[in-house]
């Protein structure tokens, strides 16, 4: 964290959600998740603040503080949640930014709500950010905030990080409000992306849409310099390793294996139930392999954990119905009494339980059609302190740039996916261990604390080299 504190300036984070959740007795506690763990200590150190929505519609909670961090709630009404969050963010931007895997809904009422909520965030930030402080805005729900905030508070250093991919020019320019969105992002000193390709797409888009000067990853707009760059996010490696090493986790891992009937190979999928994640694709590949006899239901089982997500959005309801039908079909066909061949959980699990499952998984299947990064792939490698286990990873996950020791696959290619699964299942122990050592070395080199430090250090440089300052 040394780079961040070296800036010596208070940091204000803005994200759709506050990093806290309510406990059963009504108190607030930091929510689990690497982003929170990476940023919380830094906010405490710098006397920083986090601005976001509590997650409860129409919640008008006053600012409060949890474990030494100031939290500033921004209210979002039930109607805005439907229009700004489920609508514009998750039914227009999300599919468009993920290769238009589903059709986006472009609705001007939703856009108006997106603007209203972004404006509310920018106003809150303008009111509370100390003079000359650093504001770090997160993700696709808040892309207008940097521009609005820059206009109100030119003294601030403003950074933005996009957790999801930035699409190609051809896709992005479908968006009816494309100019407003890129102008919003150009309010920053630094715009961070997961992969080099995302940063390139952004610069190319800006170059096409606006009257700007572009030099590689630097854009000059409105007399200011804006830098775009890649900052691949990671996980809290120490935390995952600590959980994985614990006695309770080891016991739970053995128990999980026993409950699954002690199969030779456990294949595992862990995802939010999102159509970008390729869950159906891997289930179908598994079914074909059973059908062809390349896998054996008495030796190979699959566990798929799918977290409930965005249940009010129709594409998600359709995806869930299609996956659950598929699980039923595969189990109907290949299971034996008391021994299903696919174990499916539509649940959010405690992190300890996830880590125990990762440890139990001999082969991890991460097969998104498109994914900003995919932290599950990194968590799996961090959890395998035994140095064994094989990761099958889609080339279309951001993590593929770094995790080159995974069995990488194009998930659109059915045959290649089947072969990748069989290769992983049959891989010789020596090769498995070699690849896992490579994966673990890689993630240890770049954990989430390092990610935050690198982004903030680059933001500092970008703000001080800005031609206007
Ligand atoms: P997500 O699309 O949510 O994140 P991912 O990066 O895999 O995808 O993160 C999911 C997180 O949720 C992981 O930390 C995982 O442990 C947790 N999780 C998954 N299933 C769970 C379950 N059943 N119970 C409890 N926890 C579960 C978005 C982008 C990604 C990007 C991240 C971070 O879509 O591409 O990697 O942000 O930038």
CSV table of C-alpha atoms and ligand atoms in Angstrom, one decimal:
chain,number,residue,atom,x,y,z
A,1,UNK,CA,0.0,0.0,0.0
A,2,UNK,CA,3.0,2.3,0.1
A,3,UNK,CA,2.3,3.9,-3.2
A,4,UNK,CA,-1.2,5.0,-2.1
A,5,UNK,CA,-0.2,6.5,1.2
A,6,UNK,CA,2.7,8.2,-0.5
A,7,UNK,CA,0.2,10.4,-2.3
A,8,UNK,CA,-0.8,11.6,1.2
A,9,UNK,CA,-4.1,12.9,0.0
A,10,UNK,CA,-7.5,11.7,1.2
A,11,UNK,CA,-9.2,9.2,-1.2
A,12,UNK,CA,-12.9,9.1,-1.9
A,13,UNK,CA,-14.3,6.0,-3.5
A,14,UNK,CA,-17.5,6.0,-5.4
A,15,UNK,CA,-19.2,2.8,-6.4
A,16,UNK,CA,-22.8,1.8,-7.0
A,17,UNK,CA,-22.9,-0.1,-3.6
A,18,UNK,CA,-21.4,0.8,-0.3
A,19,UNK,CA,-18.9,-1.8,0.9
A,20,UNK,CA,-21.0,-2.8,3.9
A,21,UNK,CA,-24.0,-5.0,4.7
A,22,UNK,CA,-26.4,-5.2,7.6
A,23,UNK,CA,-25.9,-7.9,10.2
A,24,UNK,CA,-28.9,-9.7,11.7
A,25,UNK,CA,-28.9,-7.3,14.6
A,26,UNK,CA,-29.1,-4.3,12.3
A,27,UNK,CA,-25.5,-3.1,12.5
A,28,UNK,CA,-23.2,-2.6,9.5
A,29,UNK,CA,-20.2,-4.8,8.8
A,30,UNK,CA,-17.8,-4.6,5.8
A,31,UNK,CA,-19.1,-6.9,3.0
A,32,UNK,CA,-16.9,-9.7,1.8
A,33,UNK,CA,-15.0,-9.2,-1.4
A,34,UNK,CA,-11.5,-8.4,-2.6
A,35,UNK,CA,-12.3,-4.9,-3.7
A,36,UNK,CA,-13.5,-4.0,-0.2
A,37,UNK,CA,-10.5,-5.7,1.4
A,38,UNK,CA,-8.1,-3.9,-0.9
A,39,UNK,CA,-9.5,-0.4,-0.4
A,40,UNK,CA,-10.7,-0.5,3.2
A,41,UNK,CA,-7.3,-0.3,5.0
A,42,UNK,CA,-6.2,2.5,2.6
A,43,UNK,CA,-9.3,4.5,3.3
A,44,UNK,CA,-8.8,4.1,7.0
A,45,UNK,CA,-5.1,5.3,6.6
A,46,UNK,CA,-5.9,8.3,4.5
A,47,UNK,CA,-9.1,9.3,6.3
A,48,UNK,CA,-11.0,8.5,3.2
A,49,UNK,CA,-14.7,8.1,2.4
A,50,UNK,CA,-16.8,5.7,0.4
A,51,UNK,CA,-19.8,7.0,-1.4
A,52,UNK,CA,-22.5,4.5,-2.6
A,53,UNK,CA,-26.0,3.1,-2.3
A,54,UNK,CA,-26.9,0.9,0.7
A,55,UNK,CA,-28.7,-1.5,-1.6
A,56,UNK,CA,-32.0,-0.8,0.0
A,57,UNK,CA,-34.5,1.2,-2.1
A,58,UNK,CA,-35.6,4.5,-0.7
A,59,UNK,CA,-33.0,4.2,2.1
A,60,UNK,CA,-32.3,7.7,3.4
A,61,UNK,CA,-29.6,6.7,5.9
A,62,UNK,CA,-27.4,9.5,7.2
A,63,UNK,CA,-23.6,9.3,6.7
A,64,UNK,CA,-22.0,6.8,9.2
A,65,UNK,CA,-18.8,5.1,9.8
A,66,UNK,CA,-17.7,1.4,10.0
A,67,UNK,CA,-14.4,0.3,11.3
A,68,UNK,CA,-12.9,3.8,10.9
A,69,UNK,CA,-14.1,4.4,7.4
A,70,UNK,CA,-16.7,7.1,6.6
A,71,UNK,CA,-19.6,5.9,4.5
A,72,UNK,CA,-21.8,8.3,2.6
A,73,UNK,CA,-25.0,6.8,1.4
A,74,UNK,CA,-26.6,8.0,-1.9
A,75,UNK,CA,-30.3,7.2,-1.9
A,76,UNK,CA,-31.8,5.3,-4.9
A,77,UNK,CA,-35.6,4.9,-5.1
A,78,UNK,CA,-37.3,1.6,-6.0
A,79,UNK,CA,-38.3,3.1,-9.3
A,80,UNK,CA,-34.7,4.2,-10.0
A,81,UNK,CA,-33.4,0.8,-9.0
A,82,UNK,CA,-35.6,-0.6,-11.7
A,83,UNK,CA,-34.7,2.0,-14.4
A,84,UNK,CA,-31.1,3.0,-13.6
A,85,UNK,CA,-29.8,-0.3,-12.2
A,86,UNK,CA,-31.8,-3.2,-13.6
A,87,UNK,CA,-32.7,-1.3,-16.7
A,88,UNK,CA,-30.0,0.9,-18.2
A,89,UNK,CA,-27.0,-0.6,-16.3
A,90,UNK,CA,-27.9,-4.3,-16.6
A,91,UNK,CA,-30.2,-4.5,-19.6
A,92,UNK,CA,-28.5,-1.9,-21.9
A,93,UNK,CA,-24.9,-1.5,-20.9
A,94,UNK,CA,-24.1,-5.0,-19.6
A,95,UNK,CA,-25.1,-6.9,-22.7
A,96,UNK,CA,-23.6,-4.3,-25.0
A,97,UNK,CA,-20.2,-4.3,-23.2
A,98,UNK,CA,-20.2,-8.1,-23.3
A,99,UNK,CA,-20.1,-8.5,-27.1
A,100,UNK,CA,-23.9,-8.0,-27.4
A,101,UNK,CA,-24.4,-11.6,-26.2
A,102,UNK,CA,-28.0,-10.6,-25.6
A,103,UNK,CA,-30.0,-7.8,-27.1
A,104,UNK,CA,-29.8,-4.5,-25.2
A,105,UNK,CA,-32.9,-2.5,-24.4
A,106,UNK,CA,-32.4,1.2,-25.2
A,107,UNK,CA,-35.1,3.1,-23.4
A,108,UNK,CA,-34.9,6.9,-22.9
A,109,UNK,CA,-36.7,6.7,-19.5
A,110,UNK,CA,-34.0,4.4,-18.3
A,111,UNK,CA,-31.3,6.7,-19.6
A,112,UNK,CA,-32.9,9.6,-17.8
A,113,UNK,CA,-32.8,7.7,-14.5
A,114,UNK,CA,-29.2,6.7,-15.2
A,115,UNK,CA,-28.3,10.4,-15.6
A,116,UNK,CA,-30.3,11.4,-12.6
A,117,UNK,CA,-28.6,8.9,-10.3
A,118,UNK,CA,-25.1,9.7,-11.8
A,119,UNK,CA,-25.9,13.4,-11.1
A,120,UNK,CA,-26.8,12.6,-7.5
A,121,UNK,CA,-23.5,10.7,-7.0
A,122,UNK,CA,-21.5,13.6,-8.6
A,123,UNK,CA,-23.3,16.1,-6.4
A,124,UNK,CA,-22.6,14.1,-3.2
A,125,UNK,CA,-18.9,13.7,-4.2
A,126,UNK,CA,-18.6,17.5,-5.0
A,127,UNK,CA,-20.0,18.3,-1.6
A,128,UNK,CA,-17.8,16.0,0.5
A,129,UNK,CA,-14.5,15.5,-1.4
A,130,UNK,CA,-11.8,17.5,0.5
A,131,UNK,CA,-9.9,20.2,-1.5
A,132,UNK,CA,-7.4,18.6,-3.9
A,133,UNK,CA,-8.4,15.0,-2.9
A,134,UNK,CA,-8.4,11.9,-5.1
A,135,UNK,CA,-11.7,10.5,-6.2
A,136,UNK,CA,-11.8,7.0,-7.6
A,137,UNK,CA,-15.1,6.0,-9.4
A,138,UNK,CA,-15.9,2.4,-10.1
A,139,UNK,CA,-17.7,0.7,-12.9
A,140,UNK,CA,-20.3,0.9,-15.6
A,141,UNK,CA,-23.1,2.2,-13.4
A,142,UNK,CA,-21.3,5.5,-12.9
A,143,UNK,CA,-19.7,6.5,-16.2
A,144,UNK,CA,-21.2,10.0,-16.2
A,145,UNK,CA,-19.8,10.8,-12.7
A,146,UNK,CA,-16.3,11.9,-13.7
A,147,UNK,CA,-17.5,14.4,-16.3
A,148,UNK,CA,-20.1,15.9,-13.9
A,149,UNK,CA,-17.7,16.0,-11.1
A,150,UNK,CA,-14.9,17.6,-13.1
A,151,UNK,CA,-17.2,20.5,-14.1
A,152,UNK,CA,-18.2,21.1,-10.4
A,153,UNK,CA,-14.7,20.5,-8.9
A,154,UNK,CA,-11.7,21.1,-11.2
A,155,UNK,CA,-9.4,20.8,-8.2
A,156,UNK,CA,-9.9,17.1,-7.8
A,157,UNK,CA,-7.9,14.2,-9.2
A,158,UNK,CA,-10.4,11.8,-10.7
A,159,UNK,CA,-9.8,8.2,-11.7
A,160,UNK,CA,-12.2,5.6,-13.0
A,161,UNK,CA,-11.9,1.8,-13.2
A,162,UNK,CA,-14.2,-0.3,-15.5
A,163,UNK,CA,-14.6,-3.8,-14.1
A,164,UNK,CA,-16.2,-5.2,-17.3
A,165,UNK,CA,-14.9,-5.1,-20.9
A,166,UNK,CA,-15.0,-2.0,-23.0
A,167,UNK,CA,-16.5,-3.1,-26.4
A,168,UNK,CA,-15.2,-2.5,-29.9
A,169,UNK,CA,-16.0,0.8,-31.7
A,170,UNK,CA,-18.6,-0.9,-33.9
A,171,UNK,CA,-20.5,-2.3,-30.9
A,172,UNK,CA,-20.2,0.8,-28.6
A,173,UNK,CA,-21.4,3.2,-31.3
A,174,UNK,CA,-24.8,1.4,-31.3
A,175,UNK,CA,-25.5,3.1,-27.9
A,176,UNK,CA,-27.9,6.0,-28.5
A,177,UNK,CA,-26.1,8.0,-25.7
A,178,UNK,CA,-22.6,7.1,-26.8
A,179,UNK,CA,-21.2,10.7,-26.8
A,180,UNK,CA,-22.5,11.4,-23.3
A,181,UNK,CA,-20.9,8.3,-21.9
A,182,UNK,CA,-17.4,8.8,-23.4
A,183,UNK,CA,-17.5,12.5,-22.4
A,184,UNK,CA,-18.4,11.4,-18.9
A,185,UNK,CA,-15.3,9.2,-18.8
A,186,UNK,CA,-13.1,11.9,-20.2
A,187,UNK,CA,-13.7,13.9,-17.0
A,188,UNK,CA,-11.0,11.6,-15.6
A,189,UNK,CA,-7.2,12.0,-15.3
A,190,UNK,CA,-6.9,8.2,-15.7
A,191,UNK,CA,-9.4,5.7,-17.0
A,192,UNK,CA,-8.4,2.1,-16.0
A,193,UNK,CA,-9.4,-1.1,-17.8
A,194,UNK,CA,-8.9,-4.8,-17.2
A,195,UNK,CA,-7.1,-5.7,-20.5
A,196,UNK,CA,-5.0,-3.7,-23.0
A,197,UNK,CA,-7.7,-4.4,-25.6
A,198,UNK,CA,-10.3,-2.6,-23.5
A,199,UNK,CA,-8.1,0.5,-23.2
A,200,UNK,CA,-7.4,0.4,-27.0
A,201,UNK,CA,-11.2,0.1,-27.7
A,202,UNK,CA,-11.9,3.1,-25.5
A,203,UNK,CA,-9.2,5.3,-27.2
A,204,UNK,CA,-10.3,4.2,-30.7
A,205,UNK,CA,-14.0,5.0,-29.8
A,206,UNK,CA,-13.2,8.4,-28.4
A,207,UNK,CA,-11.1,9.1,-31.5
A,208,UNK,CA,-14.0,8.2,-33.8
A,209,UNK,CA,-16.7,10.0,-31.9
A,210,UNK,CA,-15.2,13.2,-30.7
A,211,UNK,CA,-12.9,16.0,-31.8
A,212,UNK,CA,-9.9,14.9,-29.8
A,213,UNK,CA,-6.2,14.4,-30.2
A,214,UNK,CA,-5.0,10.9,-29.6
A,215,UNK,CA,-1.5,9.7,-29.0
A,216,UNK,CA,-1.4,6.0,-28.3
A,217,UNK,CA,-3.1,5.7,-24.8
A,218,UNK,CA,-3.4,9.5,-24.2
A,219,UNK,CA,-6.3,11.6,-25.2
A,220,UNK,CA,-6.3,15.4,-25.2
A,221,UNK,CA,-9.8,16.7,-24.8
A,222,UNK,CA,-11.1,20.0,-23.8
A,223,UNK,CA,-7.6,21.2,-23.0
A,224,UNK,CA,-6.9,18.3,-20.6
A,225,UNK,CA,-4.9,15.1,-20.9
A,226,UNK,CA,-6.7,11.9,-20.1
A,227,UNK,CA,-4.7,8.6,-19.9
A,228,UNK,CA,-6.2,5.2,-20.6
A,229,UNK,CA,-4.4,2.0,-19.4
A,230,UNK,CA,-4.8,-1.6,-18.2
A,231,UNK,CA,-4.8,-2.5,-14.5
A,232,UNK,CA,-5.9,-6.1,-14.3
A,233,UNK,CA,-7.7,-6.6,-11.0
A,234,UNK,CA,-6.8,-9.5,-8.6
A,235,UNK,CA,-7.8,-11.1,-5.3
A,236,UNK,CA,-6.6,-11.0,-1.7
A,237,UNK,CA,-4.2,-14.0,-2.2
A,238,UNK,CA,-3.1,-14.1,1.5
A,239,UNK,CA,-6.7,-14.3,2.7
A,240,UNK,CA,-7.6,-17.2,0.3
A,241,UNK,CA,-4.4,-19.1,1.3
A,242,UNK,CA,-5.1,-18.6,4.9
A,243,UNK,CA,-8.6,-20.0,4.6
A,244,UNK,CA,-7.4,-22.8,2.4
A,245,UNK,CA,-4.7,-23.8,5.0
A,246,UNK,CA,-7.1,-23.9,7.9
A,247,UNK,CA,-8.0,-27.2,9.5
A,248,UNK,CA,-11.8,-26.5,9.2
A,249,UNK,CA,-11.3,-26.1,5.4
A,250,UNK,CA,-9.3,-29.3,5.1
A,251,UNK,CA,-12.0,-31.2,6.9
A,252,UNK,CA,-14.8,-29.6,4.9
A,253,UNK,CA,-13.0,-30.4,1.6
A,254,UNK,CA,-12.7,-34.1,2.6
A,255,UNK,CA,-16.3,-34.1,3.6
A,256,UNK,CA,-17.4,-32.6,0.3
A,257,UNK,CA,-15.5,-35.3,-1.6
A,258,UNK,CA,-17.1,-38.0,0.5
A,259,UNK,CA,-20.6,-36.6,0.1
A,260,UNK,CA,-20.0,-36.6,-3.7
A,261,UNK,CA,-19.3,-40.3,-3.5
A,262,UNK,CA,-15.5,-40.0,-3.6
A,263,UNK,CA,-15.4,-39.7,-7.4
A,264,UNK,CA,-12.0,-39.8,-9.2
A,265,UNK,CA,-12.5,-36.3,-10.6
A,266,UNK,CA,-14.6,-33.5,-9.4
A,267,UNK,CA,-15.2,-30.8,-12.0
A,268,UNK,CA,-16.3,-27.4,-10.6
A,269,UNK,CA,-18.0,-24.3,-11.9
A,270,UNK,CA,-18.6,-21.2,-9.7
A,271,UNK,CA,-20.3,-18.2,-11.2
A,272,UNK,CA,-23.0,-15.6,-10.8
A,273,UNK,CA,-25.8,-17.0,-12.9
A,274,UNK,CA,-25.1,-14.7,-15.8
A,275,UNK,CA,-25.4,-15.5,-19.5
A,276,UNK,CA,-21.9,-14.2,-20.1
A,277,UNK,CA,-20.4,-17.0,-18.0
A,278,UNK,CA,-20.9,-19.9,-20.3
A,279,UNK,CA,-22.5,-22.2,-17.7
A,280,UNK,CA,-24.8,-23.9,-20.2
A,281,UNK,CA,-22.0,-24.4,-22.6
A,282,UNK,CA,-19.9,-26.3,-20.2
A,283,UNK,CA,-22.9,-28.4,-19.0
A,284,UNK,CA,-23.6,-29.4,-22.6
A,285,UNK,CA,-19.9,-30.2,-23.2
A,286,UNK,CA,-20.0,-32.4,-20.1
A,287,UNK,CA,-23.2,-34.2,-21.3
A,288,UNK,CA,-21.7,-34.9,-24.7
A,289,UNK,CA,-18.5,-36.3,-23.1
A,290,UNK,CA,-20.7,-38.6,-21.0
A,291,UNK,CA,-22.7,-39.6,-24.0
A,292,UNK,CA,-19.6,-40.4,-26.1
A,293,UNK,CA,-18.0,-42.3,-23.2
A,294,UNK,CA,-15.0,-40.0,-23.0
A,295,UNK,CA,-16.1,-39.3,-19.4
A,296,UNK,CA,-17.7,-41.8,-17.1
A,297,UNK,CA,-20.6,-40.9,-14.7
A,298,UNK,CA,-19.2,-43.4,-12.1
A,299,UNK,CA,-15.8,-41.6,-12.0
A,300,UNK,CA,-16.5,-38.0,-13.1
A,301,UNK,CA,-18.9,-35.6,-11.4
A,302,UNK,CA,-19.6,-32.0,-11.8
A,303,UNK,CA,-20.5,-29.4,-9.2
A,304,UNK,CA,-22.0,-26.1,-10.5
A,305,UNK,CA,-22.5,-23.3,-8.0
A,306,UNK,CA,-24.5,-20.4,-9.4
A,307,UNK,CA,-25.1,-17.3,-7.4
A,308,UNK,CA,-28.5,-15.6,-7.8
A,309,UNK,CA,-28.2,-12.3,-9.5
A,310,UNK,CA,-30.4,-9.7,-11.3
A,311,UNK,CA,-33.4,-11.8,-10.9
A,312,UNK,CA,-35.8,-9.1,-12.1
A,313,UNK,CA,-34.1,-8.9,-15.5
A,314,UNK,CA,-35.7,-11.2,-18.1
A,315,UNK,CA,-32.5,-12.4,-19.8
A,316,UNK,CA,-31.5,-13.7,-16.3
A,317,UNK,CA,-34.8,-15.4,-15.8
A,318,UNK,CA,-34.4,-17.1,-19.2
A,319,UNK,CA,-30.8,-18.1,-18.5
A,320,UNK,CA,-31.8,-19.7,-15.2
A,321,UNK,CA,-34.6,-21.6,-16.7
A,322,UNK,CA,-32.4,-22.9,-19.4
A,323,UNK,CA,-29.6,-24.0,-17.1
A,324,UNK,CA,-32.0,-25.7,-14.6
A,325,UNK,CA,-33.6,-27.6,-17.5
A,326,UNK,CA,-30.2,-28.7,-18.7
A,327,UNK,CA,-29.1,-29.9,-15.2
A,328,UNK,CA,-32.4,-31.9,-15.0
A,329,UNK,CA,-31.9,-33.5,-18.4
A,330,UNK,CA,-28.3,-34.5,-17.7
A,331,UNK,CA,-29.1,-35.9,-14.3
A,332,UNK,CA,-32.2,-37.7,-15.6
A,333,UNK,CA,-30.0,-39.4,-18.2
A,334,UNK,CA,-26.8,-40.2,-16.4
A,335,UNK,CA,-27.3,-40.2,-12.6
A,336,UNK,CA,-27.7,-43.2,-10.4
A,337,UNK,CA,-29.9,-43.4,-7.3
A,338,UNK,CA,-28.3,-41.1,-4.6
A,339,UNK,CA,-25.5,-40.1,-7.0
A,340,UNK,CA,-26.3,-37.3,-9.3
A,341,UNK,CA,-23.8,-36.6,-11.9
A,342,UNK,CA,-24.3,-32.8,-11.8
A,343,UNK,CA,-24.6,-31.2,-8.3
A,344,UNK,CA,-26.3,-27.8,-8.8
A,345,UNK,CA,-26.6,-25.1,-6.2
A,346,UNK,CA,-28.4,-21.9,-6.9
A,347,UNK,CA,-27.1,-20.1,-3.8
A,348,UNK,CA,-24.7,-17.6,-2.6
A,349,UNK,CA,-22.2,-19.3,-0.3
A,350,UNK,CA,-19.9,-18.1,2.5
A,351,UNK,CA,-16.3,-17.5,1.3
A,352,UNK,CA,-15.0,-20.4,3.5
A,353,UNK,CA,-17.3,-22.8,1.8
A,354,UNK,CA,-16.3,-21.6,-1.6
A,355,UNK,CA,-12.6,-22.1,-0.8
A,356,UNK,CA,-13.3,-25.6,0.5
A,357,UNK,CA,-15.1,-26.3,-2.8
A,358,UNK,CA,-12.2,-24.9,-4.8
A,359,UNK,CA,-9.9,-27.2,-2.9
A,360,UNK,CA,-12.1,-30.2,-3.6
A,361,UNK,CA,-12.3,-29.3,-7.3
A,362,UNK,CA,-9.8,-31.3,-9.4
A,363,UNK,CA,-10.7,-29.4,-12.6
A,364,UNK,CA,-12.1,-25.9,-12.5
A,365,UNK,CA,-14.2,-24.9,-15.5
A,366,UNK,CA,-14.2,-21.1,-16.2
A,367,UNK,CA,-15.7,-20.8,-19.6
A,368,UNK,CA,-17.2,-17.3,-20.1
A,369,UNK,CA,-18.1,-16.0,-23.6
A,370,UNK,CA,-16.7,-12.7,-22.3
A,371,UNK,CA,-15.6,-11.6,-18.8
A,372,UNK,CA,-13.8,-8.4,-17.7
A,373,UNK,CA,-11.3,-10.5,-15.5
A,374,UNK,CA,-12.9,-13.4,-13.7
A,375,UNK,CA,-11.8,-13.6,-10.1
A,376,UNK,CA,-13.0,-17.2,-9.6
A,377,UNK,CA,-10.1,-18.4,-11.8
A,378,UNK,CA,-7.6,-16.6,-9.6
A,379,UNK,CA,-9.3,-17.7,-6.4
A,380,UNK,CA,-9.1,-21.4,-7.5
A,381,UNK,CA,-5.4,-21.1,-8.1
A,382,UNK,CA,-4.8,-19.3,-4.7
A,383,UNK,CA,-6.9,-22.0,-2.9
A,384,UNK,CA,-4.8,-24.9,-4.3
A,385,UNK,CA,-2.0,-24.7,-1.7
A,386,UNK,CA,-1.6,-28.5,-2.4
A,387,UNK,CA,-0.1,-27.5,-5.8
A,388,UNK,CA,-2.5,-29.7,-7.7
A,389,UNK,CA,-5.6,-29.0,-9.8
A,390,UNK,CA,-6.2,-27.9,-13.4
A,391,UNK,CA,-7.8,-24.7,-14.5
A,392,UNK,CA,-9.7,-24.7,-17.9
A,393,UNK,CA,-10.0,-21.1,-18.8
A,394,UNK,CA,-11.7,-19.2,-21.7
A,395,UNK,CA,-9.6,-17.0,-23.8
A,396,UNK,CA,-12.3,-14.4,-23.5
A,397,UNK,CA,-11.8,-13.9,-19.8
A,398,UNK,CA,-9.5,-11.1,-18.9
A,399,UNK,CA,-7.6,-13.5,-16.6
A,400,UNK,CA,-6.4,-15.3,-19.7
A,401,UNK,CA,-3.7,-12.6,-20.3
A,402,UNK,CA,-2.0,-13.5,-17.0
A,403,UNK,CA,-3.0,-17.2,-16.4
A,404,UNK,CA,-1.1,-18.7,-19.3
A,405,UNK,CA,-0.6,-22.0,-17.4
A,406,UNK,CA,-4.3,-22.7,-17.6
A,407,UNK,CA,-5.7,-25.0,-20.3
A,408,UNK,CA,-7.0,-22.1,-22.4
A,409,UNK,CA,-9.9,-22.7,-24.8
A,410,UNK,CA,-12.2,-20.9,-27.2
A,411,UNK,CA,-15.6,-21.6,-25.6
A,412,UNK,CA,-17.4,-21.1,-28.9
A,413,UNK,CA,-15.6,-24.2,-30.3
A,414,UNK,CA,-17.5,-27.2,-29.0
A,415,UNK,CA,-14.9,-29.7,-30.0
A,416,UNK,CA,-12.1,-27.7,-28.5
A,417,UNK,CA,-14.0,-27.3,-25.2
A,418,UNK,CA,-14.6,-31.1,-25.0
A,419,UNK,CA,-10.9,-31.7,-25.7
A,420,UNK,CA,-9.8,-29.2,-23.1
A,421,UNK,CA,-12.0,-30.9,-20.5
A,422,UNK,CA,-10.6,-34.3,-21.3
A,423,UNK,CA,-7.1,-33.0,-21.4
A,424,UNK,CA,-7.6,-31.5,-17.9
A,425,UNK,CA,-9.2,-34.7,-16.6
A,426,UNK,CA,-6.4,-36.9,-18.0
A,427,UNK,CA,-3.5,-34.6,-17.4
A,428,UNK,CA,-0.5,-36.3,-15.9
A,429,UNK,CA,0.3,-35.3,-12.2
A,430,UNK,CA,3.7,-33.9,-13.2
A,431,UNK,CA,2.2,-31.5,-15.7
A,432,UNK,CA,-0.7,-30.6,-13.4
A,433,UNK,CA,1.7,-29.6,-10.7
A,434,UNK,CA,4.0,-27.7,-13.1
A,435,UNK,CA,1.0,-25.7,-14.4
A,436,UNK,CA,-0.4,-25.0,-11.0
A,437,UNK,CA,3.0,-23.8,-9.8
A,438,UNK,CA,3.0,-21.3,-12.7
A,439,UNK,CA,-0.6,-20.1,-11.9
A,440,UNK,CA,0.2,-19.6,-8.3
A,441,UNK,CA,3.5,-17.7,-9.0
A,442,UNK,CA,1.5,-15.4,-11.3
A,443,UNK,CA,-1.2,-14.5,-8.9
A,444,UNK,CA,1.2,-14.0,-6.0
A,445,UNK,CA,3.0,-11.5,-8.2
A,446,UNK,CA,-0.2,-9.4,-8.5
A,447,UNK,CA,-2.7,-9.4,-5.7
A,448,UNK,CA,-5.5,-6.9,-5.2
A,449,UNK,CA,-3.5,-4.7,-2.9
A,450,UNK,CA,-0.9,-4.3,-5.6
A,451,UNK,CA,-3.6,-3.6,-8.1
A,452,UNK,CA,-5.0,-0.7,-6.0
A,453,UNK,CA,-1.5,0.6,-5.4
A,454,UNK,CA,-0.6,0.6,-9.1
A,455,UNK,CA,-3.8,2.3,-10.2
A,456,UNK,CA,-3.5,5.1,-7.6
A,457,UNK,CA,0.2,5.6,-8.3
A,458,UNK,CA,-0.5,5.9,-12.0
A,459,UNK,CA,-3.4,8.3,-11.2
A,460,UNK,CA,-1.1,10.5,-9.3
A,461,UNK,CA,1.3,10.6,-12.2
A,462,UNK,CA,-1.5,11.3,-14.7
A,463,UNK,CA,-2.9,14.1,-12.6
A,464,UNK,CA,0.5,15.8,-12.2
A,465,UNK,CA,1.4,15.6,-15.8
A,466,UNK,CA,-1.9,16.9,-17.0
A,467,UNK,CA,-1.1,19.8,-19.4
A,468,UNK,CA,-3.8,21.9,-17.8
A,469,UNK,CA,-2.5,21.6,-14.2
B,1,LIG,P1,-18.3,-10.9,-11.6
B,1,LIG,O1,-19.0,-10.9,-12.9
B,1,LIG,O2,-19.2,-11.0,-10.4
B,1,LIG,O3,-17.4,-9.5,-11.4
B,1,LIG,P2,-16.0,-12.6,-10.9
B,1,LIG,O4,-14.8,-11.8,-11.2
B,1,LIG,O5,-15.8,-14.0,-11.1
B,1,LIG,O6,-17.3,-12.1,-11.6
B,1,LIG,O7,-16.3,-12.4,-9.3
B,1,LIG,C1,-17.3,-13.1,-8.7
B,1,LIG,C2,-17.0,-13.1,-7.2
B,1,LIG,O8,-18.2,-13.6,-6.6
B,1,LIG,C3,-15.8,-14.0,-6.8
B,1,LIG,O9,-15.1,-13.3,-5.8
B,1,LIG,C4,-16.5,-15.2,-6.2
B,1,LIG,O10,-15.8,-15.7,-5.1
B,1,LIG,C5,-17.9,-14.7,-5.7
B,1,LIG,N1,-18.9,-15.7,-5.9
B,1,LIG,C6,-19.2,-16.4,-7.0
B,1,LIG,N2,-20.2,-17.3,-6.8
B,1,LIG,C7,-20.4,-17.2,-5.5
B,1,LIG,C8,-21.4,-17.9,-4.7
B,1,LIG,N3,-22.2,-18.9,-5.1
B,1,LIG,N4,-21.4,-17.6,-3.4
B,1,LIG,C9,-20.6,-16.6,-2.9
B,1,LIG,N5,-19.7,-15.9,-3.7
B,1,LIG,C10,-19.6,-16.2,-4.9
B,1,LIG,C11,-17.2,-8.4,-12.2
B,1,LIG,C12,-16.7,-8.6,-13.6
B,1,LIG,C13,-15.5,-9.6,-13.6
B,1,LIG,C14,-14.4,-8.9,-12.8
B,1,LIG,C15,-14.9,-8.5,-11.4
B,1,LIG,C16,-13.9,-7.7,-10.6
B,1,LIG,O11,-17.8,-9.2,-14.4
B,1,LIG,O12,-15.0,-9.8,-14.9
B,1,LIG,O13,-13.4,-9.9,-12.6
B,1,LIG,O14,-16.1,-7.7,-11.5
B,1,LIG,O15,-13.4,-6.6,-11.4
